[in-house]
Coordinates of C-alpha atoms in Angstrom, one line a residue:
X1 CA -2.0 -9.2 -23.1
X2 CA -3.9 -5.7 -23.0
X3 CA -6.2 -6.8 -20.1
X4 CA -3.1 -7.7 -17.7
X5 CA -1.2 -5.3 -18.0
X6 CA -3.6 -2.5 -17.9
X7 CA -5.2 -4.4 -15.2
X8 CA -1.7 -4.7 -13.4
X9 CA -1.0 -1.2 -13.3
X10 CA -3.8 0.2 -13.1
X11 CA -4.1 -2.0 -9.8
X12 CA -0.7 -1.1 -9.0
X13 CA -1.6 2.7 -9.2
X14 CA -4.5 2.1 -6.6
X15 CA -1.8 0.1 -4.5
X16 CA 0.2 3.7 -3.9
X17 CA -2.9 5.7 -3.8
X18 CA -2.6 5.9 -0.5
X19 CA 1.0 7.0 -0.2
X20 CA 0.3 10.1 -1.9
X21 CA -3.0 11.4 -1.0
X22 CA -3.5 11.9 3.0
X23 CA -6.0 9.8 4.6
X24 CA -8.1 12.6 5.3
X25 CA -8.7 14.6 2.6
X26 CA -11.5 14.6 0.6
X27 CA -12.4 11.9 -1.6
X28 CA -13.4 14.3 -4.7
X29 CA -10.5 15.7 -5.3
X30 CA -9.0 13.3 -6.4
X31 CA -11.8 12.3 -8.3
X32 CA -12.1 16.0 -10.1
X33 CA -8.6 15.5 -11.1
X34 CA -8.5 12.3 -12.4
X35 CA -12.4 13.2 -14.6
X36 CA -10.2 15.0 -17.5
X37 CA -8.1 12.6 -18.2
X38 CA -11.1 10.1 -18.5
X39 CA -12.6 12.5 -21.1
X40 CA -10.4 12.7 -23.1
X41 CA -9.1 9.2 -22.9
X42 CA -12.9 8.3 -23.5
X43 CA -12.5 11.5 -27.1
X44 CA -9.0 9.4 -28.2
X45 CA -11.0 6.5 -27.9
X46 CA -13.7 7.0 -29.9
X47 CA -13.0 9.6 -32.5
X48 CA -9.2 8.0 -33.0
X49 CA -9.0 4.0 -32.0
X50 CA -11.8 2.8 -35.2
X51 CA -13.1 -0.5 -35.4
X52 CA -11.0 -3.3 -37.0
X53 CA -11.8 -6.4 -38.4
X54 CA -9.0 -9.2 -40.1
X55 CA -9.7 -11.1 -43.2
X56 CA -9.7 -14.7 -42.7
X57 CA -7.8 -15.6 -46.2
X58 CA -8.0 -19.1 -47.9
X59 CA -5.5 -21.6 -46.7
X60 CA -4.2 -24.9 -48.2
X61 CA -4.6 -28.3 -46.2
X62 CA -4.5 -32.2 -46.4
X63 CA -3.8 -31.3 -50.5
X64 CA -7.2 -29.1 -50.4
X65 CA -8.1 -24.8 -50.2
X66 CA -9.8 -24.5 -47.4
X67 CA -11.8 -21.2 -47.8
X68 CA -13.7 -20.0 -44.4
X69 CA -16.7 -17.2 -44.2
X70 CA -17.5 -15.0 -41.8
X71 CA -19.8 -17.6 -40.3
X72 CA -17.6 -20.3 -40.3
X73 CA -19.0 -22.1 -43.3
X74 CA -16.5 -23.9 -45.6
X75 CA -15.6 -24.2 -48.6
X76 CA -13.1 -26.4 -49.7
X77 CA -12.2 -26.0 -53.6
X78 CA -9.7 -29.0 -55.2
X79 CA -7.7 -26.0 -56.8
X80 CA -6.5 -21.8 -56.0
X81 CA -7.8 -21.4 -59.4
X82 CA -11.2 -22.5 -58.0
X83 CA -11.0 -20.9 -55.3
X84 CA -12.9 -17.0 -55.7
X85 CA -10.2 -14.3 -55.6
X86 CA -7.5 -16.6 -56.5
X87 CA -4.2 -17.8 -54.2
X88 CA -3.5 -15.0 -51.6
X89 CA -0.8 -13.6 -51.8
X90 CA 1.8 -14.9 -49.7
X91 CA 3.1 -12.7 -46.1
X92 CA 6.3 -10.4 -46.9
X93 CA 9.3 -11.1 -44.8
X94 CA 9.8 -9.2 -41.7
X95 CA 12.2 -9.5 -39.0
X96 CA 9.8 -7.6 -36.6
X97 CA 9.0 -9.4 -33.7
X98 CA 5.6 -9.6 -32.6
X99 CA 4.5 -6.9 -31.3
X100 CA 3.7 -6.1 -34.7
X101 CA 0.4 -8.3 -34.7
X102 CA -0.4 -4.6 -31.9
X103 CA -0.5 -2.3 -35.3
X104 CA -3.6 -0.5 -36.2
X105 CA -2.1 1.4 -39.3
X106 CA -3.6 -1.4 -42.6
X107 CA -5.5 -2.5 -41.6
X108 CA -9.2 -2.5 -42.9
X109 CA -11.4 0.3 -40.6
X110 CA -15.6 -0.2 -40.3
X111 CA -16.8 3.4 -41.0
X112 CA -19.1 5.6 -39.4
X113 CA -21.5 4.2 -41.5
X114 CA -20.7 0.9 -39.8
X115 CA -21.6 1.9 -36.5
X116 CA -24.9 3.8 -36.9
X117 CA -25.5 0.0 -37.9
X118 CA -24.3 -1.1 -34.3
X119 CA -27.0 0.0 -32.6
X120 CA -30.1 -1.4 -34.6
X121 CA -27.7 -5.2 -34.0
X122 CA -26.9 -4.1 -29.7
X123 CA -30.9 -5.4 -30.0
X124 CA -30.4 -8.2 -31.2
X125 CA -27.3 -9.6 -29.8
X126 CA -29.3 -8.6 -26.2
X127 CA -32.1 -10.7 -27.4
X128 CA -29.2 -13.5 -28.7
X129 CA -29.4 -16.7 -26.5
X130 CA -25.9 -17.4 -26.6
X131 CA -24.3 -13.4 -26.0
X132 CA -26.7 -13.3 -23.4
X133 CA -25.0 -16.4 -21.6
X134 CA -22.4 -14.2 -21.4
X135 CA -23.3 -10.8 -20.0
X136 CA -25.2 -12.8 -17.5
X137 CA -21.8 -14.6 -16.0
X138 CA -19.7 -11.7 -16.9
X139 CA -22.2 -10.2 -14.5
X140 CA -21.9 -12.9 -11.0
X141 CA -18.0 -12.2 -11.8
X142 CA -18.8 -8.0 -11.0
X143 CA -21.0 -9.0 -8.6
X144 CA -18.5 -11.4 -6.4
X145 CA -16.1 -8.6 -6.6
X146 CA -18.2 -5.9 -5.4
X147 CA -18.9 -8.1 -3.1
X148 CA -15.0 -8.0 -2.0
X149 CA -14.6 -4.7 -2.3
X150 CA -17.0 -3.0 -0.8
X151 CA -15.9 -4.9 2.4
X152 CA -12.6 -5.5 2.4
X153 CA -11.3 -2.2 3.9
X154 CA -14.2 -2.4 7.0
X155 CA -12.6 -5.6 7.3
X156 CA -9.2 -5.3 7.1
X157 CA -9.3 -1.8 9.1
X158 CA -11.7 -3.6 12.1
X159 CA -11.2 -6.3 14.5
X160 CA -8.8 -8.9 15.0
X161 CA -6.9 -7.0 11.6
X162 CA -6.9 -3.3 12.7
X163 CA -4.1 -3.3 9.8
X164 CA -3.3 0.8 8.8
X165 CA -5.1 1.8 5.2
X166 CA -1.3 2.1 3.6
X167 CA -1.2 -2.2 4.4
X168 CA -5.2 -2.4 3.7
X169 CA -4.4 -0.4 0.0
X170 CA -1.8 -2.9 0.0
X171 CA -4.0 -5.2 -1.1
X172 CA -4.6 -4.0 -4.6
X173 CA -0.8 -5.2 -5.1
X174 CA -2.2 -8.5 -4.8
X175 CA -4.7 -7.7 -7.6
X176 CA -2.0 -6.6 -10.0
X177 CA 0.2 -10.0 -9.6
X178 CA -3.3 -11.3 -10.2
X179 CA -3.7 -9.7 -13.1
X180 CA -0.1 -10.2 -14.9
X181 CA -0.2 -13.7 -13.6
X182 CA -3.2 -14.1 -16.0
X183 CA -1.8 -13.7 -18.9
X184 CA 0.8 -16.4 -19.6
X185 CA -1.7 -18.8 -17.6
X186 CA -5.6 -17.8 -19.4
X187 CA -3.6 -17.3 -22.2
X188 CA -1.4 -19.3 -23.4
X189 CA -3.4 -22.3 -22.1
X190 CA -6.6 -20.8 -23.9
X191 CA -4.0 -20.6 -27.8
X192 CA -2.6 -24.0 -26.6
X193 CA -6.0 -25.8 -25.9
X194 CA -8.0 -24.0 -29.0
X195 CA -4.8 -24.9 -31.3
X196 CA -5.4 -29.1 -30.6
X197 CA -9.0 -29.0 -30.6
X198 CA -8.0 -27.2 -34.0
X199 CA -6.4 -30.5 -35.3
X200 CA -7.9 -33.0 -33.9
X201 CA -10.5 -31.7 -36.0
X202 CA -8.7 -32.2 -39.1
X203 CA -7.2 -27.8 -39.4
X204 CA -11.0 -26.3 -39.1
X205 CA -11.5 -24.2 -36.0
X206 CA -15.0 -23.8 -34.4
X207 CA -16.3 -20.8 -31.9
X208 CA -16.7 -23.5 -30.3
X209 CA -13.2 -24.5 -29.5
X210 CA -12.6 -21.3 -27.0
X211 CA -15.5 -22.4 -25.1
X212 CA -12.3 -24.4 -22.6
X213 CA -10.8 -20.4 -21.9
X214 CA -14.5 -19.9 -20.0
X215 CA -13.5 -22.9 -17.4
X216 CA -10.5 -21.7 -15.5
X217 CA -12.2 -18.3 -14.7
X218 CA -15.6 -19.7 -14.3
X219 CA -13.4 -22.3 -11.0
X220 CA -11.3 -19.6 -9.7
X221 CA -14.3 -16.9 -10.1
X222 CA -16.2 -19.9 -7.5
X223 CA -12.9 -20.7 -5.6
X224 CA -12.3 -16.4 -4.5
X225 CA -15.8 -15.5 -4.0
X226 CA -16.4 -18.7 -1.1
X227 CA -13.0 -18.1 0.0
X228 CA -13.0 -15.0 1.2
X229 CA -17.0 -14.9 2.1
X230 CA -15.3 -17.9 4.7
X231 CA -12.3 -16.2 5.7
X232 CA -13.5 -13.1 6.0
X233 CA -17.4 -14.3 8.3
X234 CA -15.2 -16.9 10.6
X235 CA -12.1 -14.6 10.7
X236 CA -9.3 -16.6 9.1
X237 CA -4.9 -14.8 8.9
X238 CA -5.4 -11.3 6.3
X239 CA -3.2 -13.5 3.7
X240 CA -6.1 -15.7 2.2
X241 CA -8.3 -11.6 1.7
X242 CA -5.4 -10.8 0.1
X243 CA -4.8 -13.9 -1.6
X244 CA -9.0 -13.9 -2.8
X245 CA -8.7 -10.5 -3.8
X246 CA -6.3 -11.5 -6.2
X247 CA -7.8 -14.5 -7.7
X248 CA -10.6 -12.8 -8.3
X249 CA -8.6 -9.9 -10.7
X250 CA -7.5 -13.2 -11.9
X251 CA -10.7 -14.0 -12.9
X252 CA -12.0 -10.5 -14.1
X253 CA -8.8 -10.4 -17.0
X254 CA -9.1 -13.9 -18.0
X255 CA -12.8 -14.0 -18.5
X256 CA -12.1 -10.8 -20.4
X257 CA -10.9 -12.3 -22.4
X258 CA -12.3 -15.8 -22.9
X259 CA -15.3 -13.1 -23.0
X260 CA -13.7 -11.0 -26.2
X261 CA -12.7 -14.7 -28.1
X262 CA -15.7 -16.0 -28.0
X263 CA -17.4 -13.5 -29.5
X264 CA -16.0 -12.1 -32.1
X265 CA -15.2 -15.9 -32.9
X266 CA -18.5 -17.0 -31.9
X267 CA -20.1 -13.5 -34.3
X268 CA -18.1 -12.1 -36.7
X269 CA -20.9 -10.1 -38.0
X270 CA -21.7 -8.8 -34.8
X271 CA -18.3 -8.6 -33.2
X272 CA -19.1 -4.8 -32.6
X273 CA -22.4 -5.0 -30.4
X274 CA -21.9 -8.0 -29.2
X275 CA -18.7 -6.9 -26.8
X276 CA -21.4 -3.3 -26.2
X277 CA -24.6 -6.3 -24.9
X278 CA -21.3 -7.7 -23.0
X279 CA -19.5 -5.0 -22.0
X280 CA -22.6 -2.3 -21.5
X281 CA -24.9 -4.9 -19.9
X282 CA -23.3 -6.9 -17.5
X283 CA -21.8 -2.9 -15.9
X284 CA -25.4 -1.8 -15.3
X285 CA -26.8 -5.1 -13.5
X286 CA -23.6 -4.9 -11.5
X287 CA -24.4 -2.1 -10.7
X288 CA -28.5 -2.5 -9.5
X289 CA -26.3 -5.5 -7.6
X290 CA -24.7 -3.3 -6.2
X291 CA -27.6 -1.3 -4.0
X292 CA -28.3 -4.7 -2.9
X293 CA -24.9 -6.5 -1.4
X294 CA -24.8 -4.6 1.9
X295 CA -28.7 -5.6 2.9
X296 CA -28.0 -9.6 1.6
X297 CA -24.7 -9.6 3.5
X298 CA -26.6 -8.1 6.5
X299 CA -29.3 -10.4 6.1
X300 CA -27.5 -13.0 5.5
X301 CA -24.3 -13.0 6.8
X302 CA -20.7 -12.7 4.7
X303 CA -19.7 -16.0 4.6
X304 CA -23.4 -17.5 3.1
X305 CA -24.2 -14.0 1.2
X306 CA -20.6 -15.0 -0.6
X307 CA -21.6 -18.6 -1.1
X308 CA -24.5 -18.1 -3.1
X309 CA -23.0 -15.4 -5.4
X310 CA -20.2 -18.7 -5.8
X311 CA -23.1 -21.3 -6.4
X312 CA -24.4 -17.8 -8.6
X313 CA -21.2 -17.7 -11.1
X314 CA -21.8 -22.4 -10.6
X315 CA -25.2 -22.7 -12.3
X316 CA -24.6 -19.4 -14.9
X317 CA -21.1 -20.6 -15.8
X318 CA -22.9 -24.7 -16.3
X319 CA -24.7 -23.5 -19.3
X320 CA -21.1 -23.8 -21.5
X321 CA -22.0 -27.4 -21.0
X322 CA -25.8 -27.2 -23.9
X323 CA -23.7 -25.0 -25.6
X324 CA -20.4 -27.1 -26.7
X325 CA -22.4 -29.4 -28.0
X326 CA -25.6 -27.8 -29.8
X327 CA -24.4 -24.1 -29.8
X328 CA -23.2 -24.7 -32.5
X329 CA -25.9 -25.5 -35.0
X330 CA -27.8 -22.9 -33.3
X331 CA -25.2 -20.1 -33.8
X332 CA -25.6 -21.5 -38.3
X333 CA -29.1 -21.2 -37.8
X334 CA -29.2 -17.4 -36.1
X335 CA -26.3 -16.5 -38.6
X336 CA -29.1 -17.8 -41.3
X337 CA -31.9 -16.3 -40.0
X338 CA -30.5 -12.9 -38.4
X339 CA -27.3 -12.6 -40.5
X340 CA -27.3 -11.1 -43.7
X341 CA -26.2 -7.0 -42.3
X342 CA -22.4 -7.0 -42.5
X343 CA -22.8 -3.5 -40.9
X344 CA -20.0 -4.2 -37.9
X345 CA -18.3 -7.0 -38.3
X346 CA -15.5 -7.9 -37.9
X347 CA -15.2 -9.8 -40.9
X348 CA -16.8 -8.7 -43.8
X349 CA -17.6 -11.0 -47.1

C-alpha cells in the first residue's frame, strides 16, 4: 500500500510542477529547495524508524501444532504442552480498523548491534543467487524506466506531437494512476494466490509461494517498454506513450512489493541486508546504465533498443522458473551453512 500511495503522491506533484515553476527558470532552485527536506527525511528514517520484526507464533492445524522457524523449518507437535514456550496467548479483541497493522510501537526492534551486523551480511547477500537475481531484475526494470524518462520529453515536445511543457508533464498523471492501480491489482492478487497455494500445501506457507507475485510486473515491464519504443519510433498517437508510462509505474510498484515479500520470506534472518542489496545494487547498476541509454538508442533506434531491454527483462525474469522448482532446496542449504547469525533478523528465533 505504501509503495502505491507514495508513488501516486510523487507522480501527482511532478505533474503540477510545470504550472508552479516557470519553464525558463533555473532548475537548480528547485533542487536546492528540496535538498533540505530530503536530508531531513534521511535523518528521521535513520534515527527514528528502527528495523522491526514480527514473531511468527505457533498455530493449530488439523489436530496438530505447527511451529515454523525463521528458516521455515516446520516442527509438528501433538499437544500444546510439548511446544517450547507453551500456547500463545489469544489476541485481545480490537474494534480498530486494519490501520492498526501499520503501527510501529509494540514491535520488537533489532537494535544498534543488529545494525552493525548487517554490514557483513550485505556482502553475503550480494553473492546469494536467490537475492542477486532479484537485484538484477530490478536493475533491468529501472533501465526500462530510464529509457522512457530520458526520452519522452524530446519525443512529445517535437514533431509530430509538439505538445506544450504542461501537456508533457501530464504523463506523470498516467504514472500516478498506474501506481494507484497497483494497490488493488498486484496487492490483492498476490494475497489471494499465496493463500490458495498455502491451502494446497496443507497450511504451510513457503517462500516460493510468493514467486507468482513476480509474474505480473515482469509481463507488464516487457509490454510497457516495447509499446513505448514502437510508439515513439513509428509516431503512434501520444496516448500510447502516456499508457506506457503509466504501465511502467505500475510495473515498478508491483515489482517493489514482490521484491520485499520474496526476500523477507525467503531469508528472514537477513531481511535488512537483503533489502540493501536489492535497492542499492539495482540503483547503482541503473545509474551506470543511464550513461549508455542514449548512445544505445542512437545506435539501435528507439524501437530496437527498447525491444532489447524488454528481452533482457524476459530473460532475467525466466530465472524464477527454476527457482520455483529447486529454490527451496538451495535456500535451505544456504540457511544451514551460513544462517547461524541472527543479527538483523526479521524473525529471530
